[in-house]
mmCIF file of C-alpha atoms in Angstrom:
data_model
loop_
_atom_site.group_PDB
_atom_site.id
_atom_site.type_symbol
_atom_site.label_atom_id
_atom_site.label_comp_id
_atom_site.label_asym_id
_atom_site.label_seq_id
_atom_site.Cartn_x
_atom_site.Cartn_y
_atom_site.Cartn_z
ATOM 1 C CA MET A 22 -21.270 8.396 49.901
ATOM 2 C CA LYS A 23 -24.143 8.344 47.417
ATOM 3 C CA LYS A 24 -22.064 10.503 45.052
ATOM 4 C CA LEU A 25 -19.175 8.081 45.361
ATOM 5 C CA THR A 26 -21.442 5.132 44.590
ATOM 6 C CA ILE A 27 -22.676 6.869 41.438
ATOM 7 C CA LEU A 28 -19.113 7.681 40.381
ATOM 8 C CA LEU A 29 -18.079 4.106 41.025
ATOM 9 C CA ALA A 30 -21.050 2.810 39.033
ATOM 10 C CA LEU A 31 -20.142 5.113 36.131
ATOM 11 C CA PHE A 32 -16.556 3.929 36.311
ATOM 12 C CA ILE A 33 -17.580 0.261 36.242
ATOM 13 C CA THR A 34 -20.007 0.864 33.354
ATOM 14 C CA ASN A 35 -17.192 2.489 31.447
ATOM 15 C CA ILE A 36 -14.888 -0.452 32.060
ATOM 16 C CA VAL A 37 -17.568 -2.911 31.007
ATOM 17 C CA SER A 38 -18.371 -1.108 27.757
ATOM 18 C CA ALA A 39 -14.780 -0.194 26.837
ATOM 19 C CA GLN A 40 -13.815 -1.705 23.485
ATOM 20 C CA THR A 41 -10.480 -3.329 22.916
ATOM 21 C CA PHE A 42 -9.979 -5.052 19.602
ATOM 22 C CA THR A 43 -8.216 -8.391 19.241
ATOM 23 C CA LEU A 44 -6.655 -10.250 16.344
ATOM 24 C CA PRO A 45 -9.100 -12.954 15.212
ATOM 25 C CA SER A 46 -7.735 -16.500 14.946
ATOM 26 C CA LEU A 47 -7.780 -18.007 11.488
ATOM 27 C CA SER A 48 -10.118 -20.980 11.040
ATOM 28 C CA TYR A 49 -7.419 -22.734 8.975
ATOM 29 C CA ALA A 50 -3.648 -23.201 9.182
ATOM 30 C CA TYR A 51 -1.177 -20.781 7.569
ATOM 31 C CA ASN A 52 -0.287 -23.402 4.965
ATOM 32 C CA ALA A 53 -3.905 -24.400 4.238
ATOM 33 C CA LEU A 54 -4.269 -22.126 1.196
ATOM 34 C CA GLU A 55 -1.123 -23.451 -0.536
ATOM 35 C CA PRO A 56 -0.242 -23.254 -3.359
ATOM 36 C CA THR A 57 -2.558 -20.289 -4.114
ATOM 37 C CA ILE A 58 -1.361 -18.304 -1.115
ATOM 38 C CA ASP A 59 1.890 -19.466 0.434
ATOM 39 C CA SER A 60 2.308 -20.175 4.093
ATOM 40 C CA VAL A 61 4.970 -17.499 4.764
ATOM 41 C CA THR A 62 2.745 -14.815 3.266
ATOM 42 C CA MET A 63 -0.212 -15.979 5.362
ATOM 43 C CA ARG A 64 1.809 -16.056 8.560
ATOM 44 C CA ILE A 65 3.320 -12.588 8.110
ATOM 45 C CA HIS A 66 0.081 -11.138 6.788
ATOM 46 C CA HIS A 67 -1.919 -12.346 9.785
ATOM 47 C CA SER A 68 0.568 -12.325 12.661
ATOM 48 C CA LYS A 69 2.488 -9.175 11.668
ATOM 49 C CA HIS A 70 0.451 -6.907 9.381
ATOM 50 C CA HIS A 71 -3.023 -7.595 10.803
ATOM 51 C CA GLN A 72 -1.657 -7.722 14.346
ATOM 52 C CA ALA A 73 -0.035 -4.306 13.838
ATOM 53 C CA TYR A 74 -3.356 -2.796 12.681
ATOM 54 C CA VAL A 75 -5.065 -4.163 15.812
ATOM 55 C CA THR A 76 -2.296 -2.999 18.155
ATOM 56 C CA ASN A 77 -2.101 0.451 16.567
ATOM 57 C CA LEU A 78 -5.892 0.841 16.566
ATOM 58 C CA ASN A 79 -6.115 0.081 20.288
ATOM 59 C CA LYS A 80 -3.225 2.431 20.966
ATOM 60 C CA ALA A 81 -4.794 5.234 18.938
ATOM 61 C CA LEU A 82 -8.212 4.877 20.586
ATOM 62 C CA GLY A 83 -6.928 4.585 24.135
ATOM 63 C CA ALA A 84 -8.482 2.633 27.009
ATOM 64 C CA THR A 85 -11.613 4.794 27.143
ATOM 65 C CA ASN A 86 -12.969 3.892 23.711
ATOM 66 C CA THR A 87 -16.544 2.608 23.783
ATOM 67 C CA LYS A 88 -17.268 2.639 20.057
ATOM 68 C CA SER A 89 -17.686 -0.530 18.046
ATOM 69 C CA LEU A 90 -15.668 -1.018 14.872
ATOM 70 C CA ALA A 91 -18.793 -0.352 12.781
ATOM 71 C CA GLU A 92 -19.389 2.939 14.595
ATOM 72 C CA ILE A 93 -15.775 4.007 14.135
ATOM 73 C CA LEU A 94 -15.852 3.279 10.381
ATOM 74 C CA ALA A 95 -19.200 5.039 9.878
ATOM 75 C CA GLY A 96 -17.805 8.230 11.418
ATOM 76 C CA VAL A 97 -14.203 7.896 10.342
ATOM 77 C CA SER A 98 -14.080 11.285 8.599
ATOM 78 C CA SER A 99 -13.936 12.946 12.012
ATOM 79 C CA GLN A 100 -11.141 10.650 13.236
ATOM 80 C CA PRO A 101 -7.370 11.146 12.816
ATOM 81 C CA ALA A 102 -5.598 9.292 9.977
ATOM 82 C CA VAL A 103 -4.112 6.756 12.386
ATOM 83 C CA VAL A 104 -7.621 5.570 13.353
ATOM 84 C CA ARG A 105 -8.804 5.532 9.725
ATOM 85 C CA ASN A 106 -5.821 3.465 8.596
ATOM 86 C CA ASN A 107 -5.794 0.951 11.431
ATOM 87 C CA ALA A 108 -9.547 0.540 11.892
ATOM 88 C CA GLY A 109 -9.759 -0.080 8.152
ATOM 89 C CA GLY A 110 -6.833 -2.484 8.288
ATOM 90 C CA HIS A 111 -8.483 -4.451 11.098
ATOM 91 C CA TYR A 112 -11.928 -4.662 9.460
ATOM 92 C CA ASN A 113 -10.629 -5.414 5.960
ATOM 93 C CA HIS A 114 -8.335 -8.263 6.974
ATOM 94 C CA THR A 115 -10.972 -9.792 9.253
ATOM 95 C CA LEU A 116 -13.371 -10.018 6.309
ATOM 96 C CA PHE A 117 -10.622 -11.247 3.963
ATOM 97 C CA TRP A 118 -9.734 -14.221 6.215
ATOM 98 C CA GLU A 119 -13.423 -15.117 6.532
ATOM 99 C CA ILE A 120 -14.105 -15.441 2.820
ATOM 100 C CA LEU A 121 -11.003 -17.558 2.123
ATOM 101 C CA SER A 122 -11.053 -21.301 2.681
ATOM 102 C CA PRO A 123 -8.942 -24.384 1.963
ATOM 103 C CA THR A 124 -12.212 -26.167 1.057
ATOM 104 C CA PRO A 125 -14.134 -23.429 -0.704
ATOM 105 C CA ILE A 126 -17.650 -23.819 -2.071
ATOM 106 C CA LYS A 127 -17.291 -22.609 -5.646
ATOM 107 C CA THR A 128 -20.929 -21.652 -6.290
ATOM 108 C CA PRO A 129 -22.923 -18.864 -4.645
ATOM 109 C CA SER A 130 -26.327 -19.504 -3.063
ATOM 110 C CA ALA A 131 -29.322 -19.492 -5.433
ATOM 111 C CA GLU A 132 -30.301 -16.071 -4.103
ATOM 112 C CA LEU A 133 -26.884 -14.500 -4.701
ATOM 113 C CA LEU A 134 -26.318 -16.287 -7.997
ATOM 114 C CA SER A 135 -29.590 -14.970 -9.378
ATOM 115 C CA GLN A 136 -28.576 -11.390 -8.506
ATOM 116 C CA ILE A 137 -25.090 -11.951 -10.015
ATOM 117 C CA THR A 138 -26.605 -13.351 -13.206
ATOM 118 C CA LYS A 139 -29.034 -10.447 -13.405
ATOM 119 C CA GLN A 140 -26.320 -7.816 -13.066
ATOM 120 C CA TYR A 141 -23.222 -9.474 -14.536
ATOM 121 C CA THR A 142 -24.550 -12.292 -16.776
ATOM 122 C CA SER A 143 -22.528 -14.983 -14.997
ATOM 123 C CA LEU A 144 -20.319 -15.709 -12.007
ATOM 124 C CA ASP A 145 -17.392 -16.038 -14.387
ATOM 125 C CA SER A 146 -17.871 -12.564 -15.812
ATOM 126 C CA LEU A 147 -18.265 -11.077 -12.309
ATOM 127 C CA GLN A 148 -14.973 -12.704 -11.260
ATOM 128 C CA LYS A 149 -13.259 -11.371 -14.367
ATOM 129 C CA MET A 150 -14.534 -7.853 -13.680
ATOM 130 C CA ILE A 151 -13.320 -7.985 -10.072
ATOM 131 C CA THR A 152 -9.932 -9.206 -11.307
ATOM 132 C CA VAL A 153 -9.703 -6.309 -13.776
ATOM 133 C CA SER A 154 -10.672 -3.784 -11.080
ATOM 134 C CA GLY A 155 -8.084 -5.152 -8.675
ATOM 135 C CA THR A 156 -5.365 -5.189 -11.323
ATOM 136 C CA GLY A 157 -6.151 -1.606 -12.283
ATOM 137 C CA LEU A 158 -5.993 -0.160 -8.781
ATOM 138 C CA PHE A 159 -2.719 1.769 -8.632
ATOM 139 C CA GLY A 160 -0.729 1.439 -5.413
ATOM 140 C CA SER A 161 -2.043 -0.207 -2.246
ATOM 141 C CA GLY A 162 -5.700 -1.004 -1.645
ATOM 142 C CA TRP A 163 -8.621 -3.386 -1.866
ATOM 143 C CA VAL A 164 -11.172 -4.558 -4.400
ATOM 144 C CA TRP A 165 -14.695 -5.239 -3.111
ATOM 145 C CA LEU A 166 -18.033 -6.716 -3.943
ATOM 146 C CA ILE A 167 -20.568 -4.701 -1.963
ATOM 147 C CA VAL A 168 -24.326 -4.580 -1.465
ATOM 148 C CA THR A 169 -25.450 -0.988 -2.034
ATOM 149 C CA PRO A 170 -28.135 0.732 0.063
ATOM 150 C CA THR A 171 -30.618 -0.197 -2.704
ATOM 151 C CA ASN A 172 -29.614 -3.888 -2.491
ATOM 152 C CA GLU A 173 -27.735 -3.930 -5.772
ATOM 153 C CA LEU A 174 -24.323 -5.575 -6.092
ATOM 154 C CA LYS A 175 -21.416 -3.339 -6.984
ATOM 155 C CA ILE A 176 -17.696 -3.827 -7.654
ATOM 156 C CA THR A 177 -15.582 -1.074 -6.162
ATOM 157 C CA THR A 178 -12.008 -0.367 -5.065
ATOM 158 C CA THR A 179 -10.581 1.639 -2.190
ATOM 159 C CA VAL A 180 -7.060 2.919 -1.582
ATOM 160 C CA ASN A 181 -4.812 1.876 1.297
ATOM 161 C CA GLN A 182 -7.017 0.530 4.130
ATOM 162 C CA ASP A 183 -10.162 2.482 3.308
ATOM 163 C CA ASN A 184 -13.383 0.494 2.895
ATOM 164 C CA PRO A 185 -16.998 0.899 1.741
ATOM 165 C CA LEU A 186 -18.292 1.241 5.320
ATOM 166 C CA MET A 187 -16.381 4.509 5.762
ATOM 167 C CA ASP A 188 -18.395 7.700 5.475
ATOM 168 C CA LEU A 189 -15.654 9.305 3.372
ATOM 169 C CA VAL A 190 -15.659 6.884 0.415
ATOM 170 C CA THR A 191 -17.662 7.446 -2.767
ATOM 171 C CA ASP A 192 -19.118 3.949 -3.196
ATOM 172 C CA LYS A 193 -20.729 3.078 0.113
ATOM 173 C CA GLY A 194 -22.256 -0.274 0.933
ATOM 174 C CA THR A 195 -21.858 -3.485 2.884
ATOM 175 C CA PRO A 196 -18.875 -5.552 1.741
ATOM 176 C CA ILE A 197 -19.538 -9.236 1.154
ATOM 177 C CA LEU A 198 -16.239 -10.016 -0.589
ATOM 178 C CA ALA A 199 -12.824 -8.379 -0.098
ATOM 179 C CA ILE A 200 -9.546 -8.977 -1.904
ATOM 180 C CA ASP A 201 -6.341 -7.410 -0.613
ATOM 181 C CA VAL A 202 -4.178 -5.991 -3.418
ATOM 182 C CA TRP A 203 -1.450 -4.471 -1.258
ATOM 183 C CA GLU A 204 1.839 -5.901 -2.475
ATOM 184 C CA HIS A 205 2.308 -7.581 0.923
ATOM 185 C CA ALA A 206 -0.661 -9.835 0.070
ATOM 186 C CA TYR A 207 1.124 -11.482 -2.835
ATOM 187 C CA TYR A 208 4.698 -10.267 -3.366
ATOM 188 C CA LEU A 209 6.618 -13.218 -1.869
ATOM 189 C CA LYS A 210 4.938 -15.614 -4.288
ATOM 190 C CA TYR A 211 3.809 -13.521 -7.257
ATOM 191 C CA GLN A 212 6.153 -10.467 -7.113
ATOM 192 C CA ASN A 213 5.112 -7.905 -9.758
ATOM 193 C CA LYS A 214 2.467 -10.238 -11.224
ATOM 194 C CA ARG A 215 -0.623 -9.010 -9.389
ATOM 195 C CA ALA A 216 -2.869 -10.237 -12.204
ATOM 196 C CA ASP A 217 -1.705 -13.830 -11.609
ATOM 197 C CA TYR A 218 -2.468 -13.542 -7.903
ATOM 198 C CA LEU A 219 -5.958 -12.251 -8.689
ATOM 199 C CA LYS A 220 -6.565 -14.960 -11.258
ATOM 200 C CA ASN A 221 -5.551 -17.654 -8.778
ATOM 201 C CA ILE A 222 -7.278 -16.350 -5.685
ATOM 202 C CA TRP A 223 -10.671 -17.555 -6.927
ATOM 203 C CA LYS A 224 -9.445 -21.084 -6.138
ATOM 204 C CA VAL A 225 -9.641 -20.274 -2.406
ATOM 205 C CA ILE A 226 -12.600 -17.884 -2.270
ATOM 206 C CA ASP A 227 -15.493 -19.478 -0.444
ATOM 207 C CA TRP A 228 -18.766 -18.475 -2.079
ATOM 208 C CA LYS A 229 -20.649 -20.059 0.827
ATOM 209 C CA ALA A 230 -19.181 -17.456 3.190
ATOM 210 C CA VAL A 231 -19.835 -14.676 0.657
ATOM 211 C CA SER A 232 -23.436 -15.868 0.175
ATOM 212 C CA GLU A 233 -24.077 -15.909 3.929
ATOM 213 C CA LYS A 234 -22.895 -12.314 4.143
ATOM 214 C CA TYR A 235 -25.173 -11.418 1.239
ATOM 215 C CA THR A 236 -28.222 -12.954 2.944
ATOM 216 C CA ALA A 237 -27.372 -11.320 6.266
ATOM 217 C CA THR A 238 -27.049 -7.930 4.537
ATOM 218 C CA LEU A 239 -30.430 -8.222 2.792
ATOM 219 C CA LYS A 240 -32.112 -9.061 6.109
ATOM 220 C CA LYS A 241 -30.860 -5.883 7.765
ATOM 221 C CA MET B 30 11.381 9.403 -29.489
ATOM 222 C CA SER B 31 10.092 7.263 -26.683
ATOM 223 C CA PHE B 32 11.419 6.890 -23.157
ATOM 224 C CA GLU B 33 13.827 4.073 -22.427
ATOM 225 C CA LEU B 34 14.613 2.090 -19.309
ATOM 226 C CA PRO B 35 18.011 3.345 -18.123
ATOM 227 C CA LYS B 36 20.759 0.790 -17.547
ATOM 228 C CA LEU B 37 21.949 0.496 -13.984
ATOM 229 C CA PRO B 38 25.521 1.667 -13.385
ATOM 230 C CA TYR B 39 26.049 -1.370 -11.118
ATOM 231 C CA ALA B 40 25.089 -5.059 -11.076
ATOM 232 C CA TYR B 41 21.825 -6.311 -9.556
ATOM 233 C CA ASP B 42 23.765 -7.912 -6.695
ATOM 234 C CA ALA B 43 25.995 -4.875 -6.078
ATOM 235 C CA LEU B 44 23.886 -3.482 -3.242
ATOM 236 C CA GLU B 45 23.813 -6.741 -1.257
ATOM 237 C CA PRO B 46 23.228 -7.331 1.603
ATOM 238 C CA HIS B 47 21.301 -4.081 2.010
ATOM 239 C CA ILE B 48 19.167 -4.598 -1.085
ATOM 240 C CA ASP B 49 19.097 -8.127 -2.459
ATOM 241 C CA ALA B 50 19.806 -9.010 -6.088
ATOM 242 C CA ARG B 51 16.379 -10.499 -6.775
ATOM 243 C CA THR B 52 14.594 -7.377 -5.552
ATOM 244 C CA MET B 53 16.875 -5.204 -7.698
ATOM 245 C CA GLU B 54 16.319 -7.358 -10.769
ATOM 246 C CA ILE B 55 12.516 -7.415 -10.507
ATOM 247 C CA HIS B 56 12.374 -3.784 -9.449
ATOM 248 C CA HIS B 57 14.403 -2.620 -12.452
ATOM 249 C CA SER B 58 13.547 -5.112 -15.191
ATOM 250 C CA LYS B 59 9.845 -5.546 -14.335
ATOM 251 C CA HIS B 60 8.457 -2.627 -12.319
ATOM 252 C CA HIS B 61 10.544 0.167 -13.834
ATOM 253 C CA GLN B 62 10.234 -1.399 -17.277
ATOM 254 C CA ALA B 63 6.434 -1.493 -16.918
ATOM 255 C CA TYR B 64 6.293 2.198 -15.945
ATOM 256 C CA THR B 65 8.436 3.016 -18.971
ATOM 257 C CA THR B 66 6.356 0.942 -21.384
ATOM 258 C CA ASN B 67 3.064 2.219 -19.985
ATOM 259 C CA LEU B 68 4.271 5.842 -20.033
ATOM 260 C CA ASN B 69 5.140 5.552 -23.717
ATOM 261 C CA ALA B 70 1.734 4.013 -24.401
ATOM 262 C CA ALA B 71 -0.063 6.726 -22.407
ATOM 263 C CA ILE B 72 1.528 9.635 -24.283
ATOM 264 C CA ALA B 73 1.630 8.073 -27.762
ATOM 265 C CA GLY B 74 -0.334 10.190 -30.210
ATOM 266 C CA THR B 75 -1.036 12.937 -27.634
ATOM 267 C CA ASP B 76 0.444 16.432 -27.433
ATOM 268 C CA LEU B 77 2.748 15.149 -24.669
ATOM 269 C CA GLU B 78 4.659 12.957 -27.092
ATOM 270 C CA GLY B 79 8.126 14.431 -27.713
ATOM 271 C CA LYS B 80 8.118 16.505 -24.531
ATOM 272 C CA THR B 81 10.714 15.942 -21.799
ATOM 273 C CA ILE B 82 9.687 13.889 -18.776
ATOM 274 C CA GLU B 83 10.008 17.018 -16.592
ATOM 275 C CA GLU B 84 7.599 18.923 -18.853
ATOM 276 C CA ILE B 85 5.190 15.994 -18.817
ATOM 277 C CA LEU B 86 5.205 15.665 -15.018
ATOM 278 C CA LYS B 87 4.247 19.325 -14.585
ATOM 279 C CA VAL B 88 0.989 18.889 -16.492
ATOM 280 C CA CYS B 89 -0.077 15.294 -15.789
ATOM 281 C CA LYS B 90 -2.166 15.716 -12.639
ATOM 282 C CA ASP B 91 -5.510 14.968 -14.282
ATOM 283 C CA LYS B 92 -4.193 12.142 -16.463
ATOM 284 C CA PRO B 93 -3.850 9.098 -14.171
ATOM 285 C CA ALA B 94 -1.990 6.860 -16.646
ATOM 286 C CA VAL B 95 0.591 9.580 -17.397
ATOM 287 C CA ARG B 96 0.839 10.644 -13.764
ATOM 288 C CA ASN B 97 1.334 7.110 -12.410
ATOM 289 C CA ASN B 98 3.681 5.842 -15.086
ATOM 290 C CA GLY B 99 5.501 9.120 -15.729
ATOM 291 C CA GLY B 100 6.064 9.398 -11.986
ATOM 292 C CA GLY B 101 7.173 5.778 -11.812
ATOM 293 C CA PHE B 102 9.602 6.318 -14.678
ATOM 294 C CA TRP B 103 11.188 9.492 -13.265
ATOM 295 C CA ASN B 104 11.245 8.402 -9.587
ATOM 296 C CA HIS B 105 13.067 5.153 -10.291
ATOM 297 C CA ASN B 106 15.596 6.934 -12.533
ATOM 298 C CA LEU B 107 16.557 9.123 -9.588
ATOM 299 C CA PHE B 108 16.439 6.212 -7.126
ATOM 300 C CA TRP B 109 18.995 4.116 -9.066
ATOM 301 C CA GLU B 110 21.225 7.167 -9.449
ATOM 302 C CA VAL B 111 21.405 8.042 -5.759
ATOM 303 C CA MET B 112 22.428 4.524 -4.745
ATOM 304 C CA ALA B 113 25.785 2.808 -5.170
ATOM 305 C CA PRO B 114 27.796 -0.104 -3.835
ATOM 306 C CA ASN B 115 30.391 0.770 -1.186
ATOM 307 C CA ALA B 116 28.508 3.956 -0.444
ATOM 308 C CA GLY B 117 26.628 5.292 2.579
ATOM 309 C CA GLY B 118 28.422 7.212 5.270
ATOM 310 C CA GLN B 119 27.915 10.946 5.401
ATOM 311 C CA PRO B 120 28.019 13.794 2.891
ATOM 312 C CA THR B 121 30.862 16.284 2.979
ATOM 313 C CA GLY B 122 31.343 19.895 1.905
ATOM 314 C CA GLU B 123 28.477 22.220 1.062
ATOM 315 C CA LEU B 124 25.782 19.553 1.351
ATOM 316 C CA ALA B 125 26.974 18.549 4.831
ATOM 317 C CA THR B 126 26.808 22.184 5.932
ATOM 318 C CA ALA B 127 23.342 22.615 4.424
ATOM 319 C CA ILE B 128 22.106 19.490 6.238
ATOM 320 C CA ASP B 129 23.446 20.802 9.547
ATOM 321 C CA THR B 130 21.779 24.160 8.917
ATOM 322 C CA ALA B 131 18.419 22.685 7.975
ATOM 323 C CA PHE B 132 18.147 19.804 10.445
ATOM 324 C CA GLY B 133 20.688 20.544 13.210
ATOM 325 C CA SER B 134 22.873 17.514 12.481
ATOM 326 C CA PHE B 135 23.241 14.588 10.078
ATOM 327 C CA ASP B 136 21.631 12.273 12.661
ATOM 328 C CA ALA B 137 18.652 14.596 12.971
ATOM 329 C CA PHE B 138 18.296 14.578 9.175
ATOM 330 C CA LYS B 139 18.451 10.783 9.146
ATOM 331 C CA GLU B 140 15.741 10.601 11.753
ATOM 332 C CA GLU B 141 13.449 12.958 9.844
ATOM 333 C CA PHE B 142 14.017 11.241 6.493
ATOM 334 C CA ALA B 143 13.462 7.785 8.033
ATOM 335 C CA LYS B 144 10.264 9.019 9.664
ATOM 336 C CA ALA B 145 8.985 10.405 6.360
ATOM 337 C CA GLY B 146 9.464 6.961 4.816
ATOM 338 C CA ALA B 147 8.128 4.956 7.753
ATOM 339 C CA THR B 148 4.962 7.009 8.190
ATOM 340 C CA ARG B 149 3.972 7.096 4.522
ATOM 341 C CA PHE B 150 0.928 4.790 4.740
ATOM 342 C CA GLY B 151 0.536 2.501 1.732
ATOM 343 C CA SER B 152 2.797 2.989 -1.272
ATOM 344 C CA GLY B 153 4.995 6.011 -1.893
ATOM 345 C CA TRP B 154 8.330 7.799 -1.669
ATOM 346 C CA ALA B 155 10.385 9.857 0.777
ATOM 347 C CA TRP B 156 12.280 12.864 -0.599
ATOM 348 C CA LEU B 157 15.062 15.271 0.237
ATOM 349 C CA CYS B 158 14.456 18.455 -1.728
ATOM 350 C CA VAL B 159 16.012 21.865 -2.210
ATOM 351 C CA GLU B 160 13.407 24.593 -1.711
ATOM 352 C CA GLU B 161 14.729 28.103 -2.371
ATOM 353 C CA GLY B 162 18.245 27.042 -1.458
ATOM 354 C CA LYS B 163 17.180 25.206 1.722
ATOM 355 C CA LEU B 164 16.850 21.470 2.350
ATOM 356 C CA VAL B 165 13.483 19.945 3.257
ATOM 357 C CA VAL B 166 12.167 16.400 3.742
ATOM 358 C CA CYS B 167 8.738 15.229 2.596
ATOM 359 C CA SER B 168 6.898 12.199 1.229
ATOM 360 C CA THR B 169 4.396 11.506 -1.535
ATOM 361 C CA ALA B 170 1.831 8.774 -2.236
ATOM 362 C CA ASN B 171 2.141 6.156 -4.972
ATOM 363 C CA GLN B 172 4.361 7.469 -7.816
ATOM 364 C CA ASP B 173 3.701 11.161 -7.237
ATOM 365 C CA ASN B 174 6.700 13.451 -6.903
ATOM 366 C CA PRO B 175 7.682 17.061 -6.212
ATOM 367 C CA LEU B 176 7.786 17.929 -9.948
ATOM 368 C CA MET B 177 4.010 17.414 -9.974
ATOM 369 C CA GLY B 178 3.650 19.856 -7.117
ATOM 370 C CA GLU B 179 3.138 16.999 -4.646
ATOM 371 C CA GLY B 180 5.045 16.719 -1.363
ATOM 372 C CA CYS B 181 7.801 19.361 -1.306
ATOM 373 C CA THR B 182 7.702 22.126 -3.891
ATOM 374 C CA GLY B 183 11.452 22.059 -4.515
ATOM 375 C CA THR B 184 13.917 20.038 -6.548
ATOM 376 C CA ALA B 185 14.342 16.441 -5.392
ATOM 377 C CA ILE B 186 17.978 15.421 -4.820
ATOM 378 C CA LEU B 187 17.422 12.155 -2.885
ATOM 379 C CA ALA B 188 14.611 9.610 -3.323
ATOM 380 C CA MET B 189 13.727 6.536 -1.273
ATOM 381 C CA ASP B 190 11.133 4.090 -2.585
ATOM 382 C CA VAL B 191 8.862 2.796 0.194
ATOM 383 C CA TRP B 192 6.498 0.744 -1.964
ATOM 384 C CA GLU B 193 6.451 -2.763 -0.512
ATOM 385 C CA HIS B 194 7.971 -4.060 -3.775
ATOM 386 C CA ALA B 195 11.157 -2.144 -2.890
ATOM 387 C CA TYR B 196 11.840 -4.283 0.160
ATOM 388 C CA TYR B 197 9.308 -7.062 0.728
ATOM 389 C CA LEU B 198 11.372 -10.047 -0.494
ATOM 390 C CA ASN B 199 14.147 -9.233 1.964
ATOM 391 C CA TYR B 200 12.442 -7.342 4.791
ATOM 392 C CA GLN B 201 8.711 -8.267 4.558
ATOM 393 C CA ASN B 202 6.735 -6.124 7.032
ATOM 394 C CA ARG B 203 9.876 -4.549 8.520
ATOM 395 C CA ARG B 204 9.996 -1.311 6.533
ATOM 396 C CA PRO B 205 12.093 0.462 9.205
ATOM 397 C CA ASP B 206 14.857 -2.152 8.759
ATOM 398 C CA TYR B 207 14.902 -1.501 5.008
ATOM 399 C CA ILE B 208 15.089 2.243 5.648
ATOM 400 C CA ASN B 209 18.067 1.756 7.983
ATOM 401 C CA ALA B 210 19.765 -0.339 5.322
ATOM 402 C CA PHE B 211 19.052 2.243 2.615
ATOM 403 C CA PHE B 212 21.361 4.705 4.395
ATOM 404 C CA ASN B 213 24.217 2.256 3.684
ATOM 405 C CA VAL B 214 23.780 2.574 -0.091
ATOM 406 C CA ILE B 215 23.186 6.315 -0.499
ATOM 407 C CA ASN B 216 25.641 7.763 -2.998
ATOM 408 C CA TRP B 217 26.269 11.094 -1.285
ATOM 409 C CA ALA B 218 28.661 12.270 -4.014
ATOM 410 C CA VAL B 219 25.797 12.194 -6.534
ATOM 411 C CA VAL B 220 23.347 13.784 -4.073
ATOM 412 C CA ALA B 221 25.894 16.560 -3.434
ATOM 413 C CA GLU B 222 26.184 17.253 -7.193
ATOM 414 C CA LYS B 223 22.417 17.490 -7.430
ATOM 415 C CA PHE B 224 22.378 19.834 -4.450
ATOM 416 C CA VAL B 225 24.873 22.196 -6.058
ATOM 417 C CA ALA B 226 22.946 22.161 -9.331
ATOM 418 C CA ALA B 227 19.606 22.803 -7.588
ATOM 419 C CA LYS B 228 20.412 25.512 -5.093
#
């Protein structure tokens, strides 16, 4: 009887700590980022692409998974490709939606702006460098602004759904800004003109959200 | 002598409804044109200038601009060639026999080829190749191809583009629907000629 109670307790603990991931709701409507990002793109991107990453991640991990998304990404080199691709897809899109806004604050916090100015001269030149990096990434992937382990800012790109939190990437750090350069992020509106998409996206990037992530990262 | 964008042997709207005219136009006149232009720029003034595209692809692995644009140039050339209006169906003759031998049946081949395209994560291509006389299916990332030693080691005789730009305007996230439709535009007569030449 005692053995059974222990088994039951273990079983319940497992249920309680099991991790199932869910698609986050957007804090704005699909058409809220028009005309920079069109409503059809937003709807398919969120409700189809992002949803598929979430569904496939849960399927790949099974009901017994207890790891958080951060833990999965930090040890992704020992996971199968299906986990790498879908865990990355889930994390990357979640961050992407968070730093976009129909009413974006166009200036970073004093703290972040001072670091940007120190490293990149101005916000404008940082944005231009990110745009160039994103345009130059061949194939599908992401361009990032990360905080490195030594608290420096760094622009980096990753292929497919990889990200800077993964143990297998070269440039590791905490992402505070993410821009999706998969063709599905812009093709319906911009087609082959990725550079135009990247030039325009600054109109909907919320530096308040980016700044909050910067502050939170420094505090860690 | 620089590389030139090949003309299509059919109109942009000729593959409708399987591949829409707008996708064909942008794919050919913008994407393929950009690979061609950028390839010429990447080899200009280097020892690769004047070489054939096949020679270039064999030695481009460590030169990203040549690899990406040379691959893009060659892959799309083959892609346009193996498609046609009023095509699809099944191959006949020697190629049909070789498909049965390698995969068990035409349907089994279709399934394997479709899977190669559907499971290629990100951008890339699915291939049917001849390796030492036998048919094999594989896929490659981005604009890599078997001539570079990527994917299959053989000679490619059928290519399917699974970059999102190949299908997004018409199919959006539904890549498997595009792949199903692609089977309706495969020009098996051309693939069969390539098979005979390669084996």
